[in-house]
Short mmCIF file of C-alpha atoms and ligand atoms in Angstrom, two decimals:
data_model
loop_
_atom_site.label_atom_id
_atom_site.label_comp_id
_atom_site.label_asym_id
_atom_site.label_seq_id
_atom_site.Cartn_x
_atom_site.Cartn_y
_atom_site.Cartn_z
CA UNK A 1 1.07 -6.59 25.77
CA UNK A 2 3.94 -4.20 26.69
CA UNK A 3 3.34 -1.32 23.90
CA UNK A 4 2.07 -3.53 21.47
CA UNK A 5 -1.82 -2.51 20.89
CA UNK A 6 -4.15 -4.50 19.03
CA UNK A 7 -7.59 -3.16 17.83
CA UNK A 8 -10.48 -5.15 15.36
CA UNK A 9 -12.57 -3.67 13.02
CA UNK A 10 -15.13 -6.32 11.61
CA UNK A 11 -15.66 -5.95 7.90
CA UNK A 12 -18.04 -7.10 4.79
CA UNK A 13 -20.86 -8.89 5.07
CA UNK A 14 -18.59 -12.28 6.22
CA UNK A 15 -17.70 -10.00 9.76
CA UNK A 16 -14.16 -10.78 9.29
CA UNK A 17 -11.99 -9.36 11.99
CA UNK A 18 -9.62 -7.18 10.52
CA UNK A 19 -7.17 -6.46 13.09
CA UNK A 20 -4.90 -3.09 13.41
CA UNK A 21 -1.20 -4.11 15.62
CA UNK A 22 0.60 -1.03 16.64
CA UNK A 23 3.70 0.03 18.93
CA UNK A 24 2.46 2.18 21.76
CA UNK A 25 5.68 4.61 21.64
CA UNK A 26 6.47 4.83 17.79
CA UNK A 27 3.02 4.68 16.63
CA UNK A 28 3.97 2.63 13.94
CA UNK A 29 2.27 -0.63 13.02
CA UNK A 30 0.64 -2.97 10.17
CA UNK A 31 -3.04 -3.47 9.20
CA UNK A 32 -4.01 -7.68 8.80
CA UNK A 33 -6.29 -8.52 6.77
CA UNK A 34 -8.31 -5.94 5.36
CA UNK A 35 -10.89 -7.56 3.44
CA UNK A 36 -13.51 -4.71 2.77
CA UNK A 37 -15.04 -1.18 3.86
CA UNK A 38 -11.45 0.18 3.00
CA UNK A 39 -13.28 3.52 4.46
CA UNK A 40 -13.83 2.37 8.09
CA UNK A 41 -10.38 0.62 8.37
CA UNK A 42 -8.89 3.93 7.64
CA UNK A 43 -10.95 5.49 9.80
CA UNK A 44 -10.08 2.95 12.75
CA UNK A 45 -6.26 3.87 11.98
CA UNK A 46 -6.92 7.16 12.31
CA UNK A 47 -8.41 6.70 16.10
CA UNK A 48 -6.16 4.06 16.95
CA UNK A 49 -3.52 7.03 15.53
CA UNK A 50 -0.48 5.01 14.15
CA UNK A 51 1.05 4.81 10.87
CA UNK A 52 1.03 1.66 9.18
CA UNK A 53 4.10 0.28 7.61
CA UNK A 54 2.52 -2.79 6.24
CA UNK A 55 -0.34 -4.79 4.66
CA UNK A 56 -0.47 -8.36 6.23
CA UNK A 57 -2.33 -11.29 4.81
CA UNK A 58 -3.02 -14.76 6.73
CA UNK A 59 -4.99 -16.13 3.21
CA UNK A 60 -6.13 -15.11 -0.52
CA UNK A 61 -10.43 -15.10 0.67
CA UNK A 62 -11.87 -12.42 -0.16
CA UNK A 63 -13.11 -11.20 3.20
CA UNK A 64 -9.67 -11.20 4.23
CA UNK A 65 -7.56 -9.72 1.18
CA UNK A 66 -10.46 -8.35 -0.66
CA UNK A 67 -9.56 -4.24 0.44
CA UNK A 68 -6.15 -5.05 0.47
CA UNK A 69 -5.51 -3.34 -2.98
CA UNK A 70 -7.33 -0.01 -2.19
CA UNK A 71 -6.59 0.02 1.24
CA UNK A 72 -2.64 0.27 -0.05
CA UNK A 73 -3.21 2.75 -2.34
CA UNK A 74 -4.73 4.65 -0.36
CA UNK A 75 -2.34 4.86 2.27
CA UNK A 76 0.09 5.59 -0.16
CA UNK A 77 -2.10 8.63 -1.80
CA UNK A 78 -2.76 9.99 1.86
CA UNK A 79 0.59 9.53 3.54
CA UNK A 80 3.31 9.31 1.68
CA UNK A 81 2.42 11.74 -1.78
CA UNK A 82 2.22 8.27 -3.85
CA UNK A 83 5.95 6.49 -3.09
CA UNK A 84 5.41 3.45 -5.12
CA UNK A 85 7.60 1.44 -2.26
CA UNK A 86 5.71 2.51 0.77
CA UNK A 87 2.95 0.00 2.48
CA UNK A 88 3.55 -2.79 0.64
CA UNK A 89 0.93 -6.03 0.89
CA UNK A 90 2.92 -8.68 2.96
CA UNK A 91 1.91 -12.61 2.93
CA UNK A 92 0.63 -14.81 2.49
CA UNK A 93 2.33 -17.76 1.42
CA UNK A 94 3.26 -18.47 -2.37
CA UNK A 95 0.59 -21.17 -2.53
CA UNK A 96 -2.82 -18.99 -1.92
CA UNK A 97 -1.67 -16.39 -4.70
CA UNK A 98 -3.93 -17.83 -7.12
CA UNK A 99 -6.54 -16.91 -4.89
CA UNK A 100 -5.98 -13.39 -4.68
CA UNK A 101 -5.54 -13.44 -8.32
CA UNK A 102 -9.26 -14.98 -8.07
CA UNK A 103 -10.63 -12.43 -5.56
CA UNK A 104 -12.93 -10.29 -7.97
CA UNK A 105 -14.15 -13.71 -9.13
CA UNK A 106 -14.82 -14.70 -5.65
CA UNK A 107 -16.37 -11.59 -5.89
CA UNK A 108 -18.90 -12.26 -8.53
CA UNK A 109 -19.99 -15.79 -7.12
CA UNK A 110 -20.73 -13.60 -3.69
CA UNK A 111 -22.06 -10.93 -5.32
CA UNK A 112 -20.14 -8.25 -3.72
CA UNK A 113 -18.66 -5.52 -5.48
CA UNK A 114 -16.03 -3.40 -4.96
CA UNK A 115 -13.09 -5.04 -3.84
CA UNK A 116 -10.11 -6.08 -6.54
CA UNK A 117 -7.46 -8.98 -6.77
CA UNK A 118 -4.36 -8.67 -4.90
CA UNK A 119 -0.49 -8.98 -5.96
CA UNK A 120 1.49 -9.09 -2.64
CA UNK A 121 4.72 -7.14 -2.87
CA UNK A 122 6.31 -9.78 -1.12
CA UNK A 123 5.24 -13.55 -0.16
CA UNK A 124 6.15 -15.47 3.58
CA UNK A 125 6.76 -18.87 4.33
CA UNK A 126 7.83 -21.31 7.20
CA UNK A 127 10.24 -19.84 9.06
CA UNK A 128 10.14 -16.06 7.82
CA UNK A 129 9.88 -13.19 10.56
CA UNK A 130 8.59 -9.94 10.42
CA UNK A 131 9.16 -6.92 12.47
CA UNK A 132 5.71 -4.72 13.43
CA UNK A 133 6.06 -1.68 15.05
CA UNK A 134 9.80 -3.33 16.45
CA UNK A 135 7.70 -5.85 17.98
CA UNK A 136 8.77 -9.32 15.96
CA UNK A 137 6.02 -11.98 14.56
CA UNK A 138 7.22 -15.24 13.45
CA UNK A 139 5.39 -16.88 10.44
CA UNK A 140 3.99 -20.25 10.80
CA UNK A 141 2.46 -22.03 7.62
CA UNK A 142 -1.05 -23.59 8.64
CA UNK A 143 -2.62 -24.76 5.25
CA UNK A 144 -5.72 -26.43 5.47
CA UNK A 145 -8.62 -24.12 5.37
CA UNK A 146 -6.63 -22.58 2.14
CA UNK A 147 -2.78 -24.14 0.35
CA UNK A 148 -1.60 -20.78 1.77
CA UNK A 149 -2.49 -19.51 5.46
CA UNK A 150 0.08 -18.07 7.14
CA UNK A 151 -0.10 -17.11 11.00
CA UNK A 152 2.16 -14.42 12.79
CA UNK A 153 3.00 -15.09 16.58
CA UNK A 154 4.78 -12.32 18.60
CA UNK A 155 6.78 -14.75 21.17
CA UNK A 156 7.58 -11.94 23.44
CA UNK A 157 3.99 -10.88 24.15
CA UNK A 158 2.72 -14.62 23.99
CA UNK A 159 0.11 -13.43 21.37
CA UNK A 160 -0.92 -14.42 17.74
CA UNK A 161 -3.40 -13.91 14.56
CA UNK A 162 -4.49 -16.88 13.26
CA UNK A 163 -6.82 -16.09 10.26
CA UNK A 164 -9.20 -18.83 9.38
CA UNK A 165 -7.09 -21.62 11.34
CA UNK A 166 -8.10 -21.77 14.52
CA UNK A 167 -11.71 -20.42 16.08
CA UNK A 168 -13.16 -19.87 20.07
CA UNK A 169 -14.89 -23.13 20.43
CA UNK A 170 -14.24 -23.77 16.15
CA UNK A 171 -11.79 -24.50 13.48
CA UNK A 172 -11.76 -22.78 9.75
CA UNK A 173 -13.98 -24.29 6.99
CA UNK A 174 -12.60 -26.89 5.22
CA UNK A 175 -15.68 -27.49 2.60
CA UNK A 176 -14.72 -24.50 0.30
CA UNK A 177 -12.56 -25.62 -2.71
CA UNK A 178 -9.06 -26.41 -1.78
CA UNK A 179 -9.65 -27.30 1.38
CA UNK A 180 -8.11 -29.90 3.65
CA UNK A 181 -9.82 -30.76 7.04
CA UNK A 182 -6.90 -33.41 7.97
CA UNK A 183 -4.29 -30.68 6.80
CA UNK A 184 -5.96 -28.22 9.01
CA UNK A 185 -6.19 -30.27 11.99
CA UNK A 186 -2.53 -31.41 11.30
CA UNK A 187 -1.52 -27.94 11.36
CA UNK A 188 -3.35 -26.90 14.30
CA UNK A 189 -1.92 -29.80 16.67
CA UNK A 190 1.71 -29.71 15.32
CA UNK A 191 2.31 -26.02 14.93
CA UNK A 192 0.02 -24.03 17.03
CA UNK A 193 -1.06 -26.34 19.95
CA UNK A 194 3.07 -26.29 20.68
CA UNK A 195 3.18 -22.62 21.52
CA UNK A 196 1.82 -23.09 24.85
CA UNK A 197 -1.41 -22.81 26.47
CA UNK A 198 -0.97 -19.42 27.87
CA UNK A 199 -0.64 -18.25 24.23
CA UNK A 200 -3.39 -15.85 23.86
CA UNK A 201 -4.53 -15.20 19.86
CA UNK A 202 -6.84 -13.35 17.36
CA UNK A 203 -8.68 -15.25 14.72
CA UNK A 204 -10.49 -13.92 11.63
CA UNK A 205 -13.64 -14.14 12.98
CA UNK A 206 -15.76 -13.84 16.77
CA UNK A 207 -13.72 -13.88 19.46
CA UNK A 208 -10.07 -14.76 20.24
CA UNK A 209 -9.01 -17.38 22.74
CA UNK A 210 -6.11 -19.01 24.09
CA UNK A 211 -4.15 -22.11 23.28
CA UNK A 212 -5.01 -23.44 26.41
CA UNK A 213 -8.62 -23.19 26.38
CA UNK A 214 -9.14 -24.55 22.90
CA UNK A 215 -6.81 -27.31 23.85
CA UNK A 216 -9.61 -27.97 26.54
CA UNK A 217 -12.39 -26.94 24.77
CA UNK A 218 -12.49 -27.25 21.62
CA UNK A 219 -14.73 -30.18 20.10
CA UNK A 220 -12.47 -30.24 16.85
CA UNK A 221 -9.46 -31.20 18.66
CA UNK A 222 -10.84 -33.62 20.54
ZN1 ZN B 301 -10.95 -17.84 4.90
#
């Protein structure tokens, strides 16, 4: 990926892959999906030693937006002396927001403590594009494993995060309330199956893959 750097950090108990996208040269960049241990994703950003911009969400669950809150304020404590505008939460779509207004409820059917629910500055949908680092992600809408899952693809690096959409060898659950296994499968086959097979992507949990080789191998798709 010409300048554009990708790094995981797997948080909370769920090992969901929070991923850290930054520009090589500008050292700017955008954290997706922090869903816990707000500590060690700071701490990864630190190595990795970029400046995010922005808070990305594929979906509300709470291993993926649950640190979302804190990890924002945070940022905006450390970095910036407290500008209320700085690092704002990004995504997903409109229709999962009712999940992140649910997250410290997910919380307490989990038992997990310390993570809060999320208000996103700013929702995506369909069509939407976002620019990381100057690198540009376009914004599918996958619903299925949640109303709301968004995924970003970067066309000019052939590469993409696809939250709880698409596994190596898997597809996301479909058996937690809301979900929709025909939706998902839908989405997977007429949005993300088109981008080629040489598309190489980042899910929310294990390893990533490539278009091609879940189009060969995956049982789900079969
Ligand atoms: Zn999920």
């Amino acid at each position: 990926m010409p300048g554009l750097r990708a790094a995981v950090v797997p948080v909370t108990p769920f090992q969901q892959n929070c991923t850290l996208l930054w520009d090589e040269d500008s050292k700017r960049g955008a954290v997706i999906d922090p869903g816990g241990e707000v500590d060690r994703i700071l701490a990864a950003v630190r190595e990795a030693g970029f400046s995010p911009d922005m808070i990305l969400l594929t979906h509300g669950h709470i291993d993926h937006a649950g640190g979302a809150a804190e990890l924002r304020d945070s940022l905006r404590r450390q970095d910036r002396g407290g500008d209320k505008s700085s690092c704002p939460i990004i995504g997903p779509d409109e229709r999962d927001r009712f999940l992140l207004q649910g997250i410290e409820q997910q919380a307490r059917a989990y038992g997990l403590t310390g993570v809060r629910n999320v208000a996103p500055d700013r929702g995506l949908k369909e069509g939407d594009t976002i620019e990381v680092g100057g690198h540009r992600f376009d914004v599918l809408y996958c619903p299925g494993h949640t109303p709301g899952h968004i995924v970003f693809v970067n066309p000019g690096t052939r590469f993409a995060i696809v939250g709880d959409v698409l596994f190596q060898g898997s597809v996301g659950r479909t058996d937690f309330p809301y979900g929709d296994h025909a939706a998902l499968i839908d989405s997977i086959k007429r949005k993300l199956l088109p981008l080629g097979d040489d598309l190489r992507f980042l899910c929310g949990h294990g390893p990533g893959s490539t278009i091609g080789a879940e189009r060969r191998h995956n049982p789900f798709l079969r």
